[in-house]
PDB file of C-alpha atoms and ligand atoms in Angstrom:
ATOM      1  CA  UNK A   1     -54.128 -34.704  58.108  1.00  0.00           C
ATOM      2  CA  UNK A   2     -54.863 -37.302  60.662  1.00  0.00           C
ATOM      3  CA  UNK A   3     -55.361 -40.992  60.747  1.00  0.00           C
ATOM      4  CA  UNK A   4     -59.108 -41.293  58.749  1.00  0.00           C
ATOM      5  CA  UNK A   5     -57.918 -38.790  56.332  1.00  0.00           C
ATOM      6  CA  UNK A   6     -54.607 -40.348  55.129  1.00  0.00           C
ATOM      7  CA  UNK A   7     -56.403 -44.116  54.749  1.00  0.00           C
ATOM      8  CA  UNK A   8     -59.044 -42.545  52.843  1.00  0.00           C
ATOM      9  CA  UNK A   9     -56.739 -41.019  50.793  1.00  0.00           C
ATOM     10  CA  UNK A  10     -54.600 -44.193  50.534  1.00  0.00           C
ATOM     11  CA  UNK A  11     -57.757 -45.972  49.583  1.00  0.00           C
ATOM     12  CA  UNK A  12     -58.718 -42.838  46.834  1.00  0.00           C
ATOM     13  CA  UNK A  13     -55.475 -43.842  45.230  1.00  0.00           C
ATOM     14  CA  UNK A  14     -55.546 -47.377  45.467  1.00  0.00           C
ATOM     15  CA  UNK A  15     -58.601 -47.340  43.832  1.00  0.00           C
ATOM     16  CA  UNK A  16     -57.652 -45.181  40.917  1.00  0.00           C
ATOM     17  CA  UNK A  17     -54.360 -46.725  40.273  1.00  0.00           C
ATOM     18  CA  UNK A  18     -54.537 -48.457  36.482  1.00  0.00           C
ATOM     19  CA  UNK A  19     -51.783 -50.626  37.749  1.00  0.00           C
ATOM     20  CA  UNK A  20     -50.991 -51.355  41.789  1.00  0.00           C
ATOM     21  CA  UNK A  21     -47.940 -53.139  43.166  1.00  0.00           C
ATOM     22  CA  UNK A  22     -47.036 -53.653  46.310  1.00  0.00           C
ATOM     23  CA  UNK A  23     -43.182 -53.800  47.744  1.00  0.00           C
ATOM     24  CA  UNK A  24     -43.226 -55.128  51.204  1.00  0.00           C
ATOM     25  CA  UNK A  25     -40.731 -55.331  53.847  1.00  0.00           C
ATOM     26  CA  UNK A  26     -39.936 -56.588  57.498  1.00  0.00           C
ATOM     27  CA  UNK A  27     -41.850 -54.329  59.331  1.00  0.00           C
ATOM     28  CA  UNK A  28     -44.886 -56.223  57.987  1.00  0.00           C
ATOM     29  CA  UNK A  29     -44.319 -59.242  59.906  1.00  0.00           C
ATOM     30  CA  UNK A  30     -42.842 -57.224  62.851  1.00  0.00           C
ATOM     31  CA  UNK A  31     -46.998 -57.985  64.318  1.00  0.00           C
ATOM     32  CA  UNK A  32     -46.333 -61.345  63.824  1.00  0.00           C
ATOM     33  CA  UNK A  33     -43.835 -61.571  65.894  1.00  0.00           C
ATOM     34  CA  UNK A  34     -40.344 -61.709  63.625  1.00  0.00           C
ATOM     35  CA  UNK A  35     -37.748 -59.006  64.305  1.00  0.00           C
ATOM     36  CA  UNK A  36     -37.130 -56.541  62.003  1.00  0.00           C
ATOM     37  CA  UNK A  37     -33.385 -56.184  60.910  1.00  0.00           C
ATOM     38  CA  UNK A  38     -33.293 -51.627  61.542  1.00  0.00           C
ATOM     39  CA  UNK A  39     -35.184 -49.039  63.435  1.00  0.00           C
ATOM     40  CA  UNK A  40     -36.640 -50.326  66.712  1.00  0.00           C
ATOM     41  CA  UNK A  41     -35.994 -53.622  67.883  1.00  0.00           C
ATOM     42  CA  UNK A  42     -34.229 -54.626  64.965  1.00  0.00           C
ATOM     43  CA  UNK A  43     -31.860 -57.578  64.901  1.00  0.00           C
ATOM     44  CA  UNK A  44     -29.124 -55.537  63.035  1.00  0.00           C
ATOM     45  CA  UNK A  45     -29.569 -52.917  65.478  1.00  0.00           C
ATOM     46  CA  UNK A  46     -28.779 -55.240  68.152  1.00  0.00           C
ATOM     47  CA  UNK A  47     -26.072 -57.797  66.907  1.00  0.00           C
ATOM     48  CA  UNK A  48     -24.581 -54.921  64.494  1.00  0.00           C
ATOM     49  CA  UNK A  49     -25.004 -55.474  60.681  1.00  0.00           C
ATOM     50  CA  UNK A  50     -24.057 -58.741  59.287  1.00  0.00           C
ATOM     51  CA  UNK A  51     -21.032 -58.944  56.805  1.00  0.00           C
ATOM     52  CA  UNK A  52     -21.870 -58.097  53.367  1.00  0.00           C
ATOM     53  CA  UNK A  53     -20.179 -61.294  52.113  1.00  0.00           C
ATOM     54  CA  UNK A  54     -22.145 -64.274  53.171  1.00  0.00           C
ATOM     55  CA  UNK A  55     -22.737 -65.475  49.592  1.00  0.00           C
ATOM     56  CA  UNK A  56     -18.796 -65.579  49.106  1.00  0.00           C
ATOM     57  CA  UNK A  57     -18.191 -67.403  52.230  1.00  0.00           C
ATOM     58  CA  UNK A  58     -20.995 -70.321  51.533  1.00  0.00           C
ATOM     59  CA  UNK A  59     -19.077 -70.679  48.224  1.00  0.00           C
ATOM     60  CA  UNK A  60     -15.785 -71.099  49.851  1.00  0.00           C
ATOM     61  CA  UNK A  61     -17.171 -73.806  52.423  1.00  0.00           C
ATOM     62  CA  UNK A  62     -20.346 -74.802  51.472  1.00  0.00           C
ATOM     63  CA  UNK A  63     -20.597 -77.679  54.118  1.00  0.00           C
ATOM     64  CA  UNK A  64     -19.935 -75.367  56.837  1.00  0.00           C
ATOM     65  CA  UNK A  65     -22.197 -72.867  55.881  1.00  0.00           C
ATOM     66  CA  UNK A  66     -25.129 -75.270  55.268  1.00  0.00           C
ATOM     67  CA  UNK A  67     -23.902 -77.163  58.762  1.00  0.00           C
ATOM     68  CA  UNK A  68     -24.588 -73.447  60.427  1.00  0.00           C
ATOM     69  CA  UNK A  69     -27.606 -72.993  58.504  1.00  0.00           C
ATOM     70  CA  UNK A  70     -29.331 -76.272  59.938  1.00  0.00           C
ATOM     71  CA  UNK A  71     -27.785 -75.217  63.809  1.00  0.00           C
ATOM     72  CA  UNK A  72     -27.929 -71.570  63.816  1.00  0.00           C
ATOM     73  CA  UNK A  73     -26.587 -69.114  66.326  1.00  0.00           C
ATOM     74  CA  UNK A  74     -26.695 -65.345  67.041  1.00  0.00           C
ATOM     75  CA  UNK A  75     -29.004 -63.196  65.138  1.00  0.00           C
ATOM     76  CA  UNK A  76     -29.885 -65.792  62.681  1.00  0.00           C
ATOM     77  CA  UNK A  77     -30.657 -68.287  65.654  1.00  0.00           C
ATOM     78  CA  UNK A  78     -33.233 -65.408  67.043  1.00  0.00           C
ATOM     79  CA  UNK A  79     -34.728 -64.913  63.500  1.00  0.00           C
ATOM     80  CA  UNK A  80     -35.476 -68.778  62.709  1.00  0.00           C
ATOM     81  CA  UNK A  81     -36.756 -69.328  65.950  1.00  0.00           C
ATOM     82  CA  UNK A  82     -39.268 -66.327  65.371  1.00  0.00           C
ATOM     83  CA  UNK A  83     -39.861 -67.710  61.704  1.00  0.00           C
ATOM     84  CA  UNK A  84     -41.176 -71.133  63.162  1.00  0.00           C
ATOM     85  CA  UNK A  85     -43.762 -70.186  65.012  1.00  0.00           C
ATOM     86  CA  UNK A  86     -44.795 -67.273  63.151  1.00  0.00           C
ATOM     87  CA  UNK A  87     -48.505 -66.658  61.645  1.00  0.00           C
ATOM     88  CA  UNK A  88     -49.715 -64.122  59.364  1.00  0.00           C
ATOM     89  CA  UNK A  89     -51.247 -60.561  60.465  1.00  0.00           C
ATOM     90  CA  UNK A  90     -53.878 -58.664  59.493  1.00  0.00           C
ATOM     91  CA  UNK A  91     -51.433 -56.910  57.415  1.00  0.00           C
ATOM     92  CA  UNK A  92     -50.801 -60.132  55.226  1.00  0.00           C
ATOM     93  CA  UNK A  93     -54.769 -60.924  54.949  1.00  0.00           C
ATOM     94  CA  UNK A  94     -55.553 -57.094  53.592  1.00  0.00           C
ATOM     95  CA  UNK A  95     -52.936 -57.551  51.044  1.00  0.00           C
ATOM     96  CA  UNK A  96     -54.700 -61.106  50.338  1.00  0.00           C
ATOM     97  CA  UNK A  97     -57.736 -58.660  49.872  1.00  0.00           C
ATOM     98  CA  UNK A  98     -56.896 -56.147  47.099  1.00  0.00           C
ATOM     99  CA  UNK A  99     -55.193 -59.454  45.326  1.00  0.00           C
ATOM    100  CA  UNK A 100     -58.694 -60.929  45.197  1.00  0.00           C
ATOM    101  CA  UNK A 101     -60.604 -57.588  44.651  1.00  0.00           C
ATOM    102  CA  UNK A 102     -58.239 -57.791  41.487  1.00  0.00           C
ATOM    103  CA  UNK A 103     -56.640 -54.747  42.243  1.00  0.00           C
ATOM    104  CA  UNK A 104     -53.281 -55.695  43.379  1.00  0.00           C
ATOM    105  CA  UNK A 105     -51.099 -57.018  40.458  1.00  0.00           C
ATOM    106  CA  UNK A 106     -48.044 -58.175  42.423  1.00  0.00           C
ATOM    107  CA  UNK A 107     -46.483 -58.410  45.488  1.00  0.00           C
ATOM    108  CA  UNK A 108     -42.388 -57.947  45.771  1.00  0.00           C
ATOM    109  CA  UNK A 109     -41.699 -58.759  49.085  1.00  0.00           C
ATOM    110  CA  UNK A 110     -37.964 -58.616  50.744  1.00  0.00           C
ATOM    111  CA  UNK A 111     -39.506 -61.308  53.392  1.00  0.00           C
ATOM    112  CA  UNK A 112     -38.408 -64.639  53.046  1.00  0.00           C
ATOM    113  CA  UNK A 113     -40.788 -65.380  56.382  1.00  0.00           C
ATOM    114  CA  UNK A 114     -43.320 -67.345  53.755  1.00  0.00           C
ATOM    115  CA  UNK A 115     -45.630 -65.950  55.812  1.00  0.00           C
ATOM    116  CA  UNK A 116     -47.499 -63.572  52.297  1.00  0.00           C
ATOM    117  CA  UNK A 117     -47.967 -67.197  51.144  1.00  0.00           C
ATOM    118  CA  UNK A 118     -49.238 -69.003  53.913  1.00  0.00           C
ATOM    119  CA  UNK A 119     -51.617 -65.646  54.506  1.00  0.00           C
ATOM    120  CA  UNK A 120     -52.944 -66.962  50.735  1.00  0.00           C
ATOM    121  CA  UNK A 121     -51.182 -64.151  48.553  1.00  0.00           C
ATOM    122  CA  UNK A 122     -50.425 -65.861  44.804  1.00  0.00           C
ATOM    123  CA  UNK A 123     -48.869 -63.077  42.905  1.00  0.00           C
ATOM    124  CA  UNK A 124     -46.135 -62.788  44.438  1.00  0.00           C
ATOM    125  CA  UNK A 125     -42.453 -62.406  43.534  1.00  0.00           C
ATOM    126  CA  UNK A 126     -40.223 -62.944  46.579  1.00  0.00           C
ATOM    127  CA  UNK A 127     -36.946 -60.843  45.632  1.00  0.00           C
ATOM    128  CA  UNK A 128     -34.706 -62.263  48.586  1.00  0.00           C
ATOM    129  CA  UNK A 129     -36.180 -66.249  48.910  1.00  0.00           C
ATOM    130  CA  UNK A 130     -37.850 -68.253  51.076  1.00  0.00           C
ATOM    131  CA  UNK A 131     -36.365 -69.638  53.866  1.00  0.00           C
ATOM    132  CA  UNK A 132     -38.682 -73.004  53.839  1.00  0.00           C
ATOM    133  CA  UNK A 133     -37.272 -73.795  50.147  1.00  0.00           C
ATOM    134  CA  UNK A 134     -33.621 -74.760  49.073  1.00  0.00           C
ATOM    135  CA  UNK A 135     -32.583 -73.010  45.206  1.00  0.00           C
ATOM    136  CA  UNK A 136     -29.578 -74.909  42.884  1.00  0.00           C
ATOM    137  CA  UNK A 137     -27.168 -72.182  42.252  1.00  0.00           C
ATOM    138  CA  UNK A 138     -26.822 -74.142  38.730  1.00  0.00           C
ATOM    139  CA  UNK A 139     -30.491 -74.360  37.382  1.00  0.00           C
ATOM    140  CA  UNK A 140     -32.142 -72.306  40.033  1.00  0.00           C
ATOM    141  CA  UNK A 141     -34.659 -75.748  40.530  1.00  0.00           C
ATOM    142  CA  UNK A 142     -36.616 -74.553  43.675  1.00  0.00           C
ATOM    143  CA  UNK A 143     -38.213 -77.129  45.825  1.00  0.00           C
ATOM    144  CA  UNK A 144     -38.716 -77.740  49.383  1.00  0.00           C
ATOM    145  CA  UNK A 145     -36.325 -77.426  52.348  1.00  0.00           C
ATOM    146  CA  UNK A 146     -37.802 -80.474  54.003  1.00  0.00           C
ATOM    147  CA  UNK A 147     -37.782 -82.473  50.415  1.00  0.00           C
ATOM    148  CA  UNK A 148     -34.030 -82.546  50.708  1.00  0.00           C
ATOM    149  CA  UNK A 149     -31.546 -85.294  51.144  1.00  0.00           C
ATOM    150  CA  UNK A 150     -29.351 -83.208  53.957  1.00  0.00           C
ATOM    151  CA  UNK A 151     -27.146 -86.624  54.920  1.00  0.00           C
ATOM    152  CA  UNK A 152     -24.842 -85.773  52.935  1.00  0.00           C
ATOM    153  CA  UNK A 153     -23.978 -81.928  52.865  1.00  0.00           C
ATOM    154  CA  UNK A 154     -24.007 -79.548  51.026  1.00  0.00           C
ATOM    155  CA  UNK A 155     -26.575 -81.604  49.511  1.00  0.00           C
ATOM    156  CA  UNK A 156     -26.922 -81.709  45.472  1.00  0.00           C
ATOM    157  CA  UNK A 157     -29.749 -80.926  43.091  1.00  0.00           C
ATOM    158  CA  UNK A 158     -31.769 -83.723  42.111  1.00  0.00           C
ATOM    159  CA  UNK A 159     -31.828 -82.049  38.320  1.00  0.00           C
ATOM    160  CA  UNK A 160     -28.400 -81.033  37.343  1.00  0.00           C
ATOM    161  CA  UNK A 161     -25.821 -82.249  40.439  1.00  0.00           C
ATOM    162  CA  UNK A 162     -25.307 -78.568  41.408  1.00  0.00           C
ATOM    163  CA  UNK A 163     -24.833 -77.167  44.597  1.00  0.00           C
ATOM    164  CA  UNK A 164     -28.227 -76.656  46.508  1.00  0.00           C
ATOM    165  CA  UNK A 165     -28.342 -73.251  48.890  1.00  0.00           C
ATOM    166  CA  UNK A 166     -30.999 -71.996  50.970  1.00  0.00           C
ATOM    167  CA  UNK A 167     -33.237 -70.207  48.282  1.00  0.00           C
ATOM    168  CA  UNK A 168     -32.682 -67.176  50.957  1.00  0.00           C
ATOM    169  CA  UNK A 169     -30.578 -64.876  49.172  1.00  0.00           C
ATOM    170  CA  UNK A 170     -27.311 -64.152  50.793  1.00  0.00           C
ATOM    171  CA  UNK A 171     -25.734 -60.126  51.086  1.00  0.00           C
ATOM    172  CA  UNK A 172     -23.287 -60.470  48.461  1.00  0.00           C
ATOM    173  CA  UNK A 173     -25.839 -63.228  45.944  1.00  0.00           C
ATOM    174  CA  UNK A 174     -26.836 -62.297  42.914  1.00  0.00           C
ATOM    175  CA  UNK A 175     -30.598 -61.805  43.252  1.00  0.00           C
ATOM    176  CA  UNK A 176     -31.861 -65.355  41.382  1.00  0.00           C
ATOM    177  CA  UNK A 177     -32.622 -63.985  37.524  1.00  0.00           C
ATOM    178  CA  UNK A 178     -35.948 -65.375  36.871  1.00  0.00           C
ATOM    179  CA  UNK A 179     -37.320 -63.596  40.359  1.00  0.00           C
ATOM    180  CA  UNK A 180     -35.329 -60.469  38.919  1.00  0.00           C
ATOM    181  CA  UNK A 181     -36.739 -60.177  35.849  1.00  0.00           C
ATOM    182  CA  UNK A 182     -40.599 -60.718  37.161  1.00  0.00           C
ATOM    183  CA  UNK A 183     -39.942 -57.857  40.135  1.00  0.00           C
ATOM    184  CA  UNK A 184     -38.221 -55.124  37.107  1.00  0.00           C
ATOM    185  CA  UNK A 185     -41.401 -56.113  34.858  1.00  0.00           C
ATOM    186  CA  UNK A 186     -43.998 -55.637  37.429  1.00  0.00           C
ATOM    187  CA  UNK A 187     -42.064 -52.489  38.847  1.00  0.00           C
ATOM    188  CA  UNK A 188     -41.909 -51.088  35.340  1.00  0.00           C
ATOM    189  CA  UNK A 189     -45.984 -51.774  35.017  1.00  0.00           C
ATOM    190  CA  UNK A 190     -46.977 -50.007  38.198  1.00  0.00           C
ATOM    191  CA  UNK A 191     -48.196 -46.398  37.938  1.00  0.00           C
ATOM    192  CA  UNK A 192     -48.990 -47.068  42.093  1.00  0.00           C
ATOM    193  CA  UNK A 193     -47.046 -48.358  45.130  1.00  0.00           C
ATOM    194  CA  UNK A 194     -47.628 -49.709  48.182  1.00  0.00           C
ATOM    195  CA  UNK A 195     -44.574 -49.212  49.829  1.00  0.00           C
ATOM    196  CA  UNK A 196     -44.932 -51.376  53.308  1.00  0.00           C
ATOM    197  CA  UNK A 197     -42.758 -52.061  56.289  1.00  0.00           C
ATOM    198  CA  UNK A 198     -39.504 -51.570  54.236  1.00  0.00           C
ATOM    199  CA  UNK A 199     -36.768 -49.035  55.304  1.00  0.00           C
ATOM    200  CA  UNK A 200     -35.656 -48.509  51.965  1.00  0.00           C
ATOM    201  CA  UNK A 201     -32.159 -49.128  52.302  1.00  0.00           C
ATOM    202  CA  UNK A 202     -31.244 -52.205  50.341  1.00  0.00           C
ATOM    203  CA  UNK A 203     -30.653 -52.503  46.480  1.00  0.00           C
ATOM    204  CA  UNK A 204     -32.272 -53.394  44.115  1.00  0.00           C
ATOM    205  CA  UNK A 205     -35.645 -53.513  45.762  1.00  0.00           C
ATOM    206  CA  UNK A 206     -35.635 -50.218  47.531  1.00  0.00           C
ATOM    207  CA  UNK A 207     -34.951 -48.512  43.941  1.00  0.00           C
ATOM    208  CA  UNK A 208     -38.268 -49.709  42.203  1.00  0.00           C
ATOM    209  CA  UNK A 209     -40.153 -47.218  44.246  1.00  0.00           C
ATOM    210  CA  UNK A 210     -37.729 -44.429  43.091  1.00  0.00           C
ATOM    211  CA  UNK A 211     -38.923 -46.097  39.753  1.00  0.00           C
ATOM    212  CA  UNK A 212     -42.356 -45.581  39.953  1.00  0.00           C
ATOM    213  CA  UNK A 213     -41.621 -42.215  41.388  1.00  0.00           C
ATOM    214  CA  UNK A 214     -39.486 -41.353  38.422  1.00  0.00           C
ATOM    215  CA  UNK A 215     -42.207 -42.062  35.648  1.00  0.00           C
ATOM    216  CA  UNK A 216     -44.687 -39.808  37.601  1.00  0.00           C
ATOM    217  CA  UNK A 217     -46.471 -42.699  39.763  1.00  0.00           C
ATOM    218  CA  UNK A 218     -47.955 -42.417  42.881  1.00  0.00           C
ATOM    219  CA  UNK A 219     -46.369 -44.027  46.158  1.00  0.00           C
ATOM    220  CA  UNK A 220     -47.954 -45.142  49.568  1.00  0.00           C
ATOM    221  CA  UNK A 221     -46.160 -45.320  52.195  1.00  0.00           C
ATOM    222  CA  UNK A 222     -47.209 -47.528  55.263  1.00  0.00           C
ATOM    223  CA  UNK A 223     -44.994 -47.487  58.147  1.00  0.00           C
ATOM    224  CA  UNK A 224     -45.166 -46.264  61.708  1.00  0.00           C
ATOM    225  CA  UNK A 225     -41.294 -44.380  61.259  1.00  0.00           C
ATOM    226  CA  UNK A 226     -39.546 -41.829  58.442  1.00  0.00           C
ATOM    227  CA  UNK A 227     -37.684 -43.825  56.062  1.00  0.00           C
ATOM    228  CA  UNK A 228     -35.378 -42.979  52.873  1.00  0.00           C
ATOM    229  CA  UNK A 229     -38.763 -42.975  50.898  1.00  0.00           C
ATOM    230  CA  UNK A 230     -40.894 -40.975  52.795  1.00  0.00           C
ATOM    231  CA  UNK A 231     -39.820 -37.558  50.689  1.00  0.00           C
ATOM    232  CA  UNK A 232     -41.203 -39.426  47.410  1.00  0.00           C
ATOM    233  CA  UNK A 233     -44.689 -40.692  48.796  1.00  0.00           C
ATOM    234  CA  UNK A 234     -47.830 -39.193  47.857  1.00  0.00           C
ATOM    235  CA  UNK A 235     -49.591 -40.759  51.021  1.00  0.00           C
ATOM    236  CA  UNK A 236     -48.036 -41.495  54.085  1.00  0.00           C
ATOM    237  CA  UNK A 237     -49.393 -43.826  56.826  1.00  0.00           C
ATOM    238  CA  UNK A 238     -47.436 -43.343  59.481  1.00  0.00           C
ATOM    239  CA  UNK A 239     -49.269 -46.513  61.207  1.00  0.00           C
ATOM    240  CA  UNK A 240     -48.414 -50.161  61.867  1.00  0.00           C
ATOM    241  CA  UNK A 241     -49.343 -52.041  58.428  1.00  0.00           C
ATOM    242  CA  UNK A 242     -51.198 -54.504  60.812  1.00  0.00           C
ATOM    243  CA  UNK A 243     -53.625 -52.164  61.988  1.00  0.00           C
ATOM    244  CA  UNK A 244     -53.780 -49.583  58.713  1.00  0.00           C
ATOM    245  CA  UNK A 245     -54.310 -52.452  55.970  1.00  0.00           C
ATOM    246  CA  UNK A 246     -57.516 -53.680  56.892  1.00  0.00           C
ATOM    247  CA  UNK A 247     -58.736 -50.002  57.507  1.00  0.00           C
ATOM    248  CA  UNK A 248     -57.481 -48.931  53.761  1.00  0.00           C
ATOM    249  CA  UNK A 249     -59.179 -52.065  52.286  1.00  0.00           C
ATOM    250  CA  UNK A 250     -62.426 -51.191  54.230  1.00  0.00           C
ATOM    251  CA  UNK A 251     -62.731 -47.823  52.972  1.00  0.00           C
ATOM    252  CA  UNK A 252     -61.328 -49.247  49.158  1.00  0.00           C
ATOM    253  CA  UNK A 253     -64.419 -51.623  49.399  1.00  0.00           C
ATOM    254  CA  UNK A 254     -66.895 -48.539  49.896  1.00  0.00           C
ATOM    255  CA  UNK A 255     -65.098 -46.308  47.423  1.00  0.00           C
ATOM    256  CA  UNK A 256     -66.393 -49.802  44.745  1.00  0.00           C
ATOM    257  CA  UNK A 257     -69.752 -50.119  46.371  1.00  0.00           C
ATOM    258  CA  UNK A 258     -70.280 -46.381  45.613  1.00  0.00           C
TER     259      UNK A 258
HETATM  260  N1  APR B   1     -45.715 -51.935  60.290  1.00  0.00           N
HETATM  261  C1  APR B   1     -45.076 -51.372  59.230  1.00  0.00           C
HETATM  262  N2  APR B   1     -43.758 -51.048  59.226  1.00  0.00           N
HETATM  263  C2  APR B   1     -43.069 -51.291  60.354  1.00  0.00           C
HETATM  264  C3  APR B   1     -43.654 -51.875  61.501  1.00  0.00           C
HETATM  265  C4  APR B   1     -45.033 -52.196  61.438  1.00  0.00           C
HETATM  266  N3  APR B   1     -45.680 -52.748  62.484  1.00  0.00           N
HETATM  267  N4  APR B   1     -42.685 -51.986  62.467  1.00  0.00           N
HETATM  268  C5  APR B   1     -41.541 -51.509  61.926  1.00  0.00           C
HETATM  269  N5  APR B   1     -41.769 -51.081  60.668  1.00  0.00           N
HETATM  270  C6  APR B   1     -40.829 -50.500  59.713  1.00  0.00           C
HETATM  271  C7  APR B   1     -39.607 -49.835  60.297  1.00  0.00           C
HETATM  272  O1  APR B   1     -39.900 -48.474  60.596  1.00  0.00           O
HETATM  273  C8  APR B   1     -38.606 -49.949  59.140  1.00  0.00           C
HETATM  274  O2  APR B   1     -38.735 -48.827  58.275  1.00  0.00           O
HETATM  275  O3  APR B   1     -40.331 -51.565  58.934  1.00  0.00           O
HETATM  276  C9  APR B   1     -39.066 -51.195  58.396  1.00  0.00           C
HETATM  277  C10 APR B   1     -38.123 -52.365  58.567  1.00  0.00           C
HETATM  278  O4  APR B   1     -36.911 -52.018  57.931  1.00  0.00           O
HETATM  279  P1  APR B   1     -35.767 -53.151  57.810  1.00  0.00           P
HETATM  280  O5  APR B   1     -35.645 -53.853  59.114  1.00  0.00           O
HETATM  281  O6  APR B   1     -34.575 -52.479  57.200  1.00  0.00           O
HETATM  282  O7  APR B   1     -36.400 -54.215  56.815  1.00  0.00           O
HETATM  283  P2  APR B   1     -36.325 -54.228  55.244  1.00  0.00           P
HETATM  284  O8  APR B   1     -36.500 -52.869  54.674  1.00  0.00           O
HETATM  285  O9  APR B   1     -37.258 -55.301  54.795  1.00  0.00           O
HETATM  286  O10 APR B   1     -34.814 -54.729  54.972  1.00  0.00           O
HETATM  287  C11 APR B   1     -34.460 -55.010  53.628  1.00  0.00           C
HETATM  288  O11 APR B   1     -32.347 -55.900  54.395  1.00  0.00           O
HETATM  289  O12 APR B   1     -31.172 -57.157  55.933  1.00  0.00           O
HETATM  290  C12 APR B   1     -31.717 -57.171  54.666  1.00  0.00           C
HETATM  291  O13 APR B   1     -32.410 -59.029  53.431  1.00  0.00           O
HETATM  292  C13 APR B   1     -32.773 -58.234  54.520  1.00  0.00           C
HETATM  293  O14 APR B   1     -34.829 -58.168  53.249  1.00  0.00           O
HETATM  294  C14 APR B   1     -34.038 -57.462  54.204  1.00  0.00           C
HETATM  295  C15 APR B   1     -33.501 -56.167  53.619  1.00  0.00           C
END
């Protein structure tokens, strides 16, 4: 099947589905200019990956941990310094789009880039954080990182006195309940998936797919490389999501005009 094909059978799909959700991953903001952490180019896949307890070692020394979050070095150095100067794609906008046609019901995204935001997407559930807000690991209180009194650290909630974290979730944190519980309900709605710029590797967000799959759903994958959930898509765009998006929504608005 080639290229014109496979979007217009993305956008056949899309266009059907009762319910569409969309789980995105790093590859979408790979054409914006962040790293993505596997495959090609991929910070993991140059510094190694990072140890699975990070959450475990803020808790033992919180100062130090927030002291290397505000100076970072290594990979995480390489992946703010991408983060600040970062814009949205075209991938982001066409996302943006089927939100507003009302077709898209949510967004889980693994990105904690901000960028789905700052591109104008509202429902959105952002399973691992934000890296521009702080979260109490008490009350979960979310607010700003740049609203925070960091002269004394590890600073405290304003609420409840807890300990404030960056609201990007650590390997080894909990994933925060309330974003949980809106990315299982939305999951559990969807009879479609856009499955976008996500290897498909990391729990619990690479199992909704399997999810949808399992109920009889219909996945899309968009991704220029094979992952873990290629076997269980329906439609596969094996494209960048930067230059595919834009071309699915096109031929999604025609399929409405019709
Ligand atoms: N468009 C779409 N997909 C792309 C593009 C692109 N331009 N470039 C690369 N990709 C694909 C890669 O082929 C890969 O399958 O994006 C995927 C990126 O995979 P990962 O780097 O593993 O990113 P992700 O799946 O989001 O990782 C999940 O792992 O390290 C943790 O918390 C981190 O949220 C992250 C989680």
């Amino acid at each position: 099947m080639d290229g014109q094909e496979v979007v217009a059978q993305a956008a056949q799909v899309i266009h059907r589905a009762r319910y569409l959700v969309a789980l995105t991953g790093a590859g979408l903001s790979v054409e914006s200019g962040i790293p993505p952490f596997r495959g090609p180019g991929g910070l993991w896949t140059k510094y190694g990956e990072p140890p699975l307890n990070g959450f475990q070692r803020f808790l033992a020394d919180p100062q130090k941990a927030w002291e290397e979050r505000l100076n970072p070095n290594g990979p995480m150095r390489e992946l703010w310094e991408t983060l600040v100067n970062a814009q949205p794609n075209p991938g982001h906008y066409g996302l943006v789009e089927l939100e507003r046609l009302g077709l898209l019901r949510c967004t889980i995204t693994q990105n904690i880039d901000n960028l789905h935001r700052r591109a104008g997407s509202e429902l959105l559930a952002e399973i691992h954080g934000n890296a521009t807000l702080v979260r109490c690991l008490s009350c979960v209180h979310r607010m700003p990182l740049d609203a925070v009194d960091l002269s004394r650290l590890p600073p405290s909630c304003p609420r409840c006195g807890g300990l404030l974290k960056s609201d990007t979730v650590s390997f080894g944190e909990p994933i925060p309940p309330d974003v949980l519980r809106r990315c299982q309900q939305e999951a559990a709605r969807a009879d479609c998936m856009l499955v976008i710029g996500t290897s498909g590797t990391v729990y619990p967000a690479a199992g909704f797919p399997l999810d949808v799959h399992q109920r009889g759903g219909t996945l899309v994958e968009i991704n220029p490389y094979e992952t873990d959930l290629s076997p269980y898509c329906a439609v596969v765009v094996r494209a960048p999501a930067g230059a595919a998006l834009p071309e699915i929504v096109k031929a999604v608005r025609a399929l409405r005009s019709n």
